[in-house]
Amino acid sequence: MNIPGPPNDTARAAFRWHTNADRMDPFAEGPHYGPVLEPFVAKVVGAAIKLNPLLAPPTDSQEDYLRWNMLFHTSDCYRTTQPRRSWVKGRNSPATHPRLTHIRIISRAFPWMIHARAQNPKLGVTCGEVLDAMSVYLYGDVAKKEYESMSSSRKRQVWDSYSFNRSTDHNVPGGRLGESLKRLDWLGSASRFGGLVINDGFVKQHCGDVLPCTFELKCLPSYPLDQEELHEQQQRSSRRRSRGSRGPSPVRLTGPASGGSEEED
């Protein structure tokens, strides 16, 4: 008599997603709920990917959402239903159901693709890892060829954003961004985190095909900080100043009139 072996991840996943076998909170923290799927496996089994509501765009009736100006680090992000402090509750919640090893993020605000990968393969990508991956990427330097390939009008927009982001205005990081052109300078005034959405049409338009587990980032107009937010942000910023800065940048802007960029040696 042949005794069948244990089902593999693909078979287990197909059973879970098509029979609704699990009844616990799909976004509960911890390794007790699985399996964690590779994107291609999720596509093979036809898993209906859902995003954690914390990562969704806020609605007029929604009171619980993440408020974050993406010009600043994720330590400045806070949850609207929690006390005014850096976001803690929900950081380790899975970003998706079913859980995934990594996801891709694209946006109409910039031309790149961001990859958010799970540090712990038993947990899958968490909400905190998604925002951290976005922040690290947006704080990255822009290559000279990327800037020079833009139209003159787009260069002017990026230059205006670059200048404002390094001004003394309380709503921007200012000089601590350094002289290098960064990806966050592409955001312009739409620097507020507007949530992630499933949009296969835009994914196909942007990538040429509907890539699995790829989501659109919504970027919304930023808002001025109130006095409480400003005070807390200044305290967090002062604690970061001793951590050092990044290395030399590939692009330094000197203004459109002087050619727009200057390459480091």
mmCIF file with all atom_site columns, N, CA, C and O in Angstrom, residues 200-232:
data_model
loop_
_atom_site.group_PDB
_atom_site.id
_atom_site.type_symbol
_atom_site.label_atom_id
_atom_site.label_alt_id
_atom_site.label_comp_id
_atom_site.label_asym_id
_atom_site.label_entity_id
_atom_site.label_seq_id
_atom_site.pdbx_PDB_ins_code
_atom_site.Cartn_x
_atom_site.Cartn_y
_atom_site.Cartn_z
_atom_site.occupancy
_atom_site.B_iso_or_equiv
_atom_site.pdbx_formal_charge
_atom_site.auth_seq_id
_atom_site.auth_comp_id
_atom_site.auth_asym_id
_atom_site.auth_atom_id
_atom_site.pdbx_PDB_model_num
ATOM 1   N N  . ASP A 1 200 ? -3.764 45.766 -11.162 1.00 0.00 ? 200 ASP A N  1
ATOM 2   C CA . ASP A 1 200 ? -3.116 44.984 -12.218 1.00 0.00 ? 200 ASP A CA 1
ATOM 3   C C  . ASP A 1 200 ? -2.958 45.776 -13.509 1.00 0.00 ? 200 ASP A C  1
ATOM 4   O O  . ASP A 1 200 ? -2.005 45.577 -14.261 1.00 0.00 ? 200 ASP A O  1
ATOM 5   N N  . GLY A 1 201 ? -3.907 46.670 -13.786 1.00 0.00 ? 201 GLY A N  1
ATOM 6   C CA . GLY A 1 201 ? -3.812 47.466 -15.002 1.00 0.00 ? 201 GLY A CA 1
ATOM 7   C C  . GLY A 1 201 ? -2.577 48.349 -15.004 1.00 0.00 ? 201 GLY A C  1
ATOM 8   O O  . GLY A 1 201 ? -1.861 48.419 -16.013 1.00 0.00 ? 201 GLY A O  1
ATOM 9   N N  . PHE A 1 202 ? -2.330 49.014 -13.875 1.00 0.00 ? 202 PHE A N  1
ATOM 10  C CA . PHE A 1 202 ? -1.146 49.873 -13.798 1.00 0.00 ? 202 PHE A CA 1
ATOM 11  C C  . PHE A 1 202 ? 0.130  49.042 -13.776 1.00 0.00 ? 202 PHE A C  1
ATOM 12  O O  . PHE A 1 202 ? 1.146  49.440 -14.358 1.00 0.00 ? 202 PHE A O  1
ATOM 13  N N  . VAL A 1 203 ? 0.106  47.889 -13.124 1.00 0.00 ? 203 VAL A N  1
ATOM 14  C CA . VAL A 1 203 ? 1.284  47.012 -13.090 1.00 0.00 ? 203 VAL A CA 1
ATOM 15  C C  . VAL A 1 203 ? 1.661  46.599 -14.512 1.00 0.00 ? 203 VAL A C  1
ATOM 16  O O  . VAL A 1 203 ? 2.831  46.644 -14.895 1.00 0.00 ? 203 VAL A O  1
ATOM 17  N N  . LYS A 1 204 ? 0.668  46.218 -15.313 1.00 0.00 ? 204 LYS A N  1
ATOM 18  C CA . LYS A 1 204 ? 0.948  45.821 -16.699 1.00 0.00 ? 204 LYS A CA 1
ATOM 19  C C  . LYS A 1 204 ? 1.471  46.998 -17.502 1.00 0.00 ? 204 LYS A C  1
ATOM 20  O O  . LYS A 1 204 ? 2.399  46.863 -18.305 1.00 0.00 ? 204 LYS A O  1
ATOM 21  N N  . GLN A 1 205 ? 0.890  48.179 -17.291 1.00 0.00 ? 205 GLN A N  1
ATOM 22  C CA . GLN A 1 205 ? 1.336  49.376 -18.005 1.00 0.00 ? 205 GLN A CA 1
ATOM 23  C C  . GLN A 1 205 ? 2.766  49.741 -17.630 1.00 0.00 ? 205 GLN A C  1
ATOM 24  O O  . GLN A 1 205 ? 3.579  50.108 -18.487 1.00 0.00 ? 205 GLN A O  1
ATOM 25  N N  . HIS A 1 206 ? 3.094  49.616 -16.367 1.00 0.00 ? 206 HIS A N  1
ATOM 26  C CA . HIS A 1 206 ? 4.406  50.025 -15.855 1.00 0.00 ? 206 HIS A CA 1
ATOM 27  C C  . HIS A 1 206 ? 5.482  48.982 -16.147 1.00 0.00 ? 206 HIS A C  1
ATOM 28  O O  . HIS A 1 206 ? 6.624  49.332 -16.470 1.00 0.00 ? 206 HIS A O  1
ATOM 29  N N  . CYS A 1 207 ? 5.125  47.698 -16.022 1.00 0.00 ? 207 CYS A N  1
ATOM 30  C CA . CYS A 1 207 ? 6.111  46.616 -16.100 1.00 0.00 ? 207 CYS A CA 1
ATOM 31  C C  . CYS A 1 207 ? 6.050  45.820 -17.403 1.00 0.00 ? 207 CYS A C  1
ATOM 32  O O  . CYS A 1 207 ? 6.948  45.011 -17.660 1.00 0.00 ? 207 CYS A O  1
ATOM 33  N N  . GLY A 1 208 ? 5.011  46.020 -18.190 1.00 0.00 ? 208 GLY A N  1
ATOM 34  C CA . GLY A 1 208 ? 4.875  45.263 -19.422 1.00 0.00 ? 208 GLY A CA 1
ATOM 35  C C  . GLY A 1 208 ? 4.145  43.956 -19.247 1.00 0.00 ? 208 GLY A C  1
ATOM 36  O O  . GLY A 1 208 ? 3.827  43.275 -20.225 1.00 0.00 ? 208 GLY A O  1
ATOM 37  N N  . ASP A 1 209 ? 3.868  43.564 -18.015 1.00 0.00 ? 209 ASP A N  1
ATOM 38  C CA . ASP A 1 209 ? 3.151  42.327 -17.721 1.00 0.00 ? 209 ASP A CA 1
ATOM 39  C C  . ASP A 1 209 ? 2.601  42.444 -16.299 1.00 0.00 ? 209 ASP A C  1
ATOM 40  O O  . ASP A 1 209 ? 3.042  43.302 -15.516 1.00 0.00 ? 209 ASP A O  1
ATOM 41  N N  . VAL A 1 210 ? 1.644  41.585 -15.966 1.00 0.00 ? 210 VAL A N  1
ATOM 42  C CA . VAL A 1 210 ? 1.091  41.587 -14.609 1.00 0.00 ? 210 VAL A CA 1
ATOM 43  C C  . VAL A 1 210 ? 1.981  40.714 -13.736 1.00 0.00 ? 210 VAL A C  1
ATOM 44  O O  . VAL A 1 210 ? 1.808  39.493 -13.671 1.00 0.00 ? 210 VAL A O  1
ATOM 45  N N  . LEU A 1 211 ? 2.948  41.321 -13.093 1.00 0.00 ? 211 LEU A N  1
ATOM 46  C CA . LEU A 1 211 ? 3.851  40.588 -12.213 1.00 0.00 ? 211 LEU A CA 1
ATOM 47  C C  . LEU A 1 211 ? 3.133  40.242 -10.916 1.00 0.00 ? 211 LEU A C  1
ATOM 48  O O  . LEU A 1 211 ? 2.409  41.076 -10.363 1.00 0.00 ? 211 LEU A O  1
ATOM 49  N N  . PRO A 1 212 ? 3.319  39.012 -10.409 1.00 0.00 ? 212 PRO A N  1
ATOM 50  C CA . PRO A 1 212 ? 2.629  38.640 -9.173  1.00 0.00 ? 212 PRO A CA 1
ATOM 51  C C  . PRO A 1 212 ? 3.139  39.436 -7.972  1.00 0.00 ? 212 PRO A C  1
ATOM 52  O O  . PRO A 1 212 ? 4.304  39.827 -7.923  1.00 0.00 ? 212 PRO A O  1
ATOM 53  N N  . CYS A 1 213 ? 2.224  39.695 -7.046  1.00 0.00 ? 213 CYS A N  1
ATOM 54  C CA . CYS A 1 213 ? 2.574  40.328 -5.767  1.00 0.00 ? 213 CYS A CA 1
ATOM 55  C C  . CYS A 1 213 ? 3.258  41.681 -5.969  1.00 0.00 ? 213 CYS A C  1
ATOM 56  O O  . CYS A 1 213 ? 4.239  42.014 -5.298  1.00 0.00 ? 213 CYS A O  1
ATOM 57  N N  . THR A 1 214 ? 2.734  42.446 -6.918  1.00 0.00 ? 214 THR A N  1
ATOM 58  C CA . THR A 1 214 ? 3.237  43.785 -7.216  1.00 0.00 ? 214 THR A CA 1
ATOM 59  C C  . THR A 1 214 ? 2.115  44.780 -6.964  1.00 0.00 ? 214 THR A C  1
ATOM 60  O O  . THR A 1 214 ? 1.008  44.616 -7.483  1.00 0.00 ? 214 THR A O  1
ATOM 61  N N  . PHE A 1 215 ? 2.399  45.818 -6.167  1.00 0.00 ? 215 PHE A N  1
ATOM 62  C CA . PHE A 1 215 ? 1.350  46.733 -5.730  1.00 0.00 ? 215 PHE A CA 1
ATOM 63  C C  . PHE A 1 215 ? 1.714  48.175 -6.072  1.00 0.00 ? 215 PHE A C  1
ATOM 64  O O  . PHE A 1 215 ? 2.890  48.528 -6.191  1.00 0.00 ? 215 PHE A O  1
ATOM 65  N N  . GLU A 1 216 ? 0.679  48.996 -6.199  1.00 0.00 ? 216 GLU A N  1
ATOM 66  C CA . GLU A 1 216 ? 0.885  50.410 -6.491  1.00 0.00 ? 216 GLU A CA 1
ATOM 67  C C  . GLU A 1 216 ? 0.912  51.221 -5.202  1.00 0.00 ? 216 GLU A C  1
ATOM 68  O O  . GLU A 1 216 ? 0.034  51.087 -4.349  1.00 0.00 ? 216 GLU A O  1
ATOM 69  N N  . LEU A 1 217 ? 1.917  52.067 -5.073  1.00 0.00 ? 217 LEU A N  1
ATOM 70  C CA . LEU A 1 217 ? 2.008  53.009 -3.964  1.00 0.00 ? 217 LEU A CA 1
ATOM 71  C C  . LEU A 1 217 ? 1.312  54.302 -4.354  1.00 0.00 ? 217 LEU A C  1
ATOM 72  O O  . LEU A 1 217 ? 1.626  54.908 -5.375  1.00 0.00 ? 217 LEU A O  1
ATOM 73  N N  . LYS A 1 218 ? 0.360  54.738 -3.537  1.00 0.00 ? 218 LYS A N  1
ATOM 74  C CA . LYS A 1 218 ? -0.302 56.014 -3.745  1.00 0.00 ? 218 LYS A CA 1
ATOM 75  C C  . LYS A 1 218 ? 0.464  57.101 -2.994  1.00 0.00 ? 218 LYS A C  1
ATOM 76  O O  . LYS A 1 218 ? 0.763  56.943 -1.808  1.00 0.00 ? 218 LYS A O  1
ATOM 77  N N  . CYS A 1 219 ? 0.794  58.177 -3.684  1.00 0.00 ? 219 CYS A N  1
ATOM 78  C CA . CYS A 1 219 ? 1.493  59.302 -3.073  1.00 0.00 ? 219 CYS A CA 1
ATOM 79  C C  . CYS A 1 219 ? 0.546  60.498 -3.055  1.00 0.00 ? 219 CYS A C  1
ATOM 80  O O  . CYS A 1 219 ? 0.038  60.908 -4.097  1.00 0.00 ? 219 CYS A O  1
ATOM 81  N N  . LEU A 1 220 ? 0.315  61.047 -1.867  1.00 0.00 ? 220 LEU A N  1
ATOM 82  C CA . LEU A 1 220 ? -0.647 62.127 -1.688  1.00 0.00 ? 220 LEU A CA 1
ATOM 83  C C  . LEU A 1 220 ? 0.062  63.430 -1.339  1.00 0.00 ? 220 LEU A C  1
ATOM 84  O O  . LEU A 1 220 ? 1.199  63.423 -0.857  1.00 0.00 ? 220 LEU A O  1
ATOM 85  N N  . PRO A 1 221 ? -0.592 64.564 -1.564  1.00 0.00 ? 221 PRO A N  1
ATOM 86  C CA . PRO A 1 221 ? 0.008  65.842 -1.168  1.00 0.00 ? 221 PRO A CA 1
ATOM 87  C C  . PRO A 1 221 ? 0.340  65.866 0.322   1.00 0.00 ? 221 PRO A C  1
ATOM 88  O O  . PRO A 1 221 ? -0.433 65.384 1.149   1.00 0.00 ? 221 PRO A O  1
ATOM 89  N N  . SER A 1 222 ? 1.496  66.402 0.644   1.00 0.00 ? 222 SER A N  1
ATOM 90  C CA . SER A 1 222 ? 1.925  66.444 2.038   1.00 0.00 ? 222 SER A CA 1
ATOM 91  C C  . SER A 1 222 ? 1.128  67.494 2.797   1.00 0.00 ? 222 SER A C  1
ATOM 92  O O  . SER A 1 222 ? 0.456  68.343 2.213   1.00 0.00 ? 222 SER A O  1
ATOM 93  N N  . TYR A 1 223 ? 1.205  67.438 4.108   1.00 0.00 ? 223 TYR A N  1
ATOM 94  C CA . TYR A 1 223 ? 0.457  68.327 4.976   1.00 0.00 ? 223 TYR A CA 1
ATOM 95  C C  . TYR A 1 223 ? 1.436  69.027 5.908   1.00 0.00 ? 223 TYR A C  1
ATOM 96  O O  . TYR A 1 223 ? 2.484  68.490 6.255   1.00 0.00 ? 223 TYR A O  1
ATOM 97  N N  . PRO A 1 224 ? 1.130  70.238 6.345   1.00 0.00 ? 224 PRO A N  1
ATOM 98  C CA . PRO A 1 224 ? 2.022  70.917 7.305   1.00 0.00 ? 224 PRO A CA 1
ATOM 99  C C  . PRO A 1 224 ? 1.945  70.258 8.670   1.00 0.00 ? 224 PRO A C  1
ATOM 100 O O  . PRO A 1 224 ? 0.898  69.767 9.093   1.00 0.00 ? 224 PRO A O  1
ATOM 101 N N  . LEU A 1 225 ? 3.074  70.205 9.363   1.00 0.00 ? 225 LEU A N  1
ATOM 102 C CA . LEU A 1 225 ? 3.116  69.629 10.696  1.00 0.00 ? 225 LEU A CA 1
ATOM 103 C C  . LEU A 1 225 ? 2.444  70.556 11.695  1.00 0.00 ? 225 LEU A C  1
ATOM 104 O O  . LEU A 1 225 ? 2.605  71.773 11.631  1.00 0.00 ? 225 LEU A O  1
ATOM 105 N N  . ASP A 1 226 ? 1.675  69.972 12.631  1.00 0.00 ? 226 ASP A N  1
ATOM 106 C CA . ASP A 1 226 ? 1.178  70.791 13.729  1.00 0.00 ? 226 ASP A CA 1
ATOM 107 C C  . ASP A 1 226 ? 2.277  70.907 14.784  1.00 0.00 ? 226 ASP A C  1
ATOM 108 O O  . ASP A 1 226 ? 3.344  70.289 14.676  1.00 0.00 ? 226 ASP A O  1
ATOM 109 N N  . GLN A 1 227 ? 2.045  71.683 15.829  1.00 0.00 ? 227 GLN A N  1
ATOM 110 C CA . GLN A 1 227 ? 3.086  71.967 16.812  1.00 0.00 ? 227 GLN A CA 1
ATOM 111 C C  . GLN A 1 227 ? 3.548  70.710 17.540  1.00 0.00 ? 227 GLN A C  1
ATOM 112 O O  . GLN A 1 227 ? 4.744  70.528 17.805  1.00 0.00 ? 227 GLN A O  1
ATOM 113 N N  . GLU A 1 228 ? 2.619  69.813 17.863  1.00 0.00 ? 228 GLU A N  1
ATOM 114 C CA . GLU A 1 228 ? 2.992  68.585 18.562  1.00 0.00 ? 228 GLU A CA 1
ATOM 115 C C  . GLU A 1 228 ? 3.832  67.688 17.672  1.00 0.00 ? 228 GLU A C  1
ATOM 116 O O  . GLU A 1 228 ? 4.843  67.122 18.103  1.00 0.00 ? 228 GLU A O  1
ATOM 117 N N  . GLU A 1 229 ? 3.434  67.548 16.412  1.00 0.00 ? 229 GLU A N  1
ATOM 118 C CA . GLU A 1 229 ? 4.206  66.741 15.474  1.00 0.00 ? 229 GLU A CA 1
ATOM 119 C C  . GLU A 1 229 ? 5.594  67.328 15.266  1.00 0.00 ? 229 GLU A C  1
ATOM 120 O O  . GLU A 1 229 ? 6.592  66.596 15.206  1.00 0.00 ? 229 GLU A O  1
ATOM 121 N N  . LEU A 1 230 ? 5.667  68.646 15.155  1.00 0.00 ? 230 LEU A N  1
ATOM 122 C CA . LEU A 1 230 ? 6.946  69.308 14.945  1.00 0.00 ? 230 LEU A CA 1
ATOM 123 C C  . LEU A 1 230 ? 7.885  69.061 16.120  1.00 0.00 ? 230 LEU A C  1
ATOM 124 O O  . LEU A 1 230 ? 9.069  68.745 15.927  1.00 0.00 ? 230 LEU A O  1
ATOM 125 N N  . HIS A 1 231 ? 7.382  69.186 17.337  1.00 0.00 ? 231 HIS A N  1
ATOM 126 C CA . HIS A 1 231 ? 8.217  68.981 18.523  1.00 0.00 ? 231 HIS A CA 1
ATOM 127 C C  . HIS A 1 231 ? 8.746  67.554 18.580  1.00 0.00 ? 231 HIS A C  1
ATOM 128 O O  . HIS A 1 231 ? 9.941  67.330 18.822  1.00 0.00 ? 231 HIS A O  1
ATOM 129 N N  . GLU A 1 232 ? 7.871  66.578 18.340  1.00 0.00 ? 232 GLU A N  1
ATOM 130 C CA . GLU A 1 232 ? 8.298  65.175 18.398  1.00 0.00 ? 232 GLU A CA 1
ATOM 131 C C  . GLU A 1 232 ? 9.276  64.853 17.275  1.00 0.00 ? 232 GLU A C  1
ATOM 132 O O  . GLU A 1 232 ? 10.235 64.098 17.476  1.00 0.00 ? 232 GLU A O  1
#
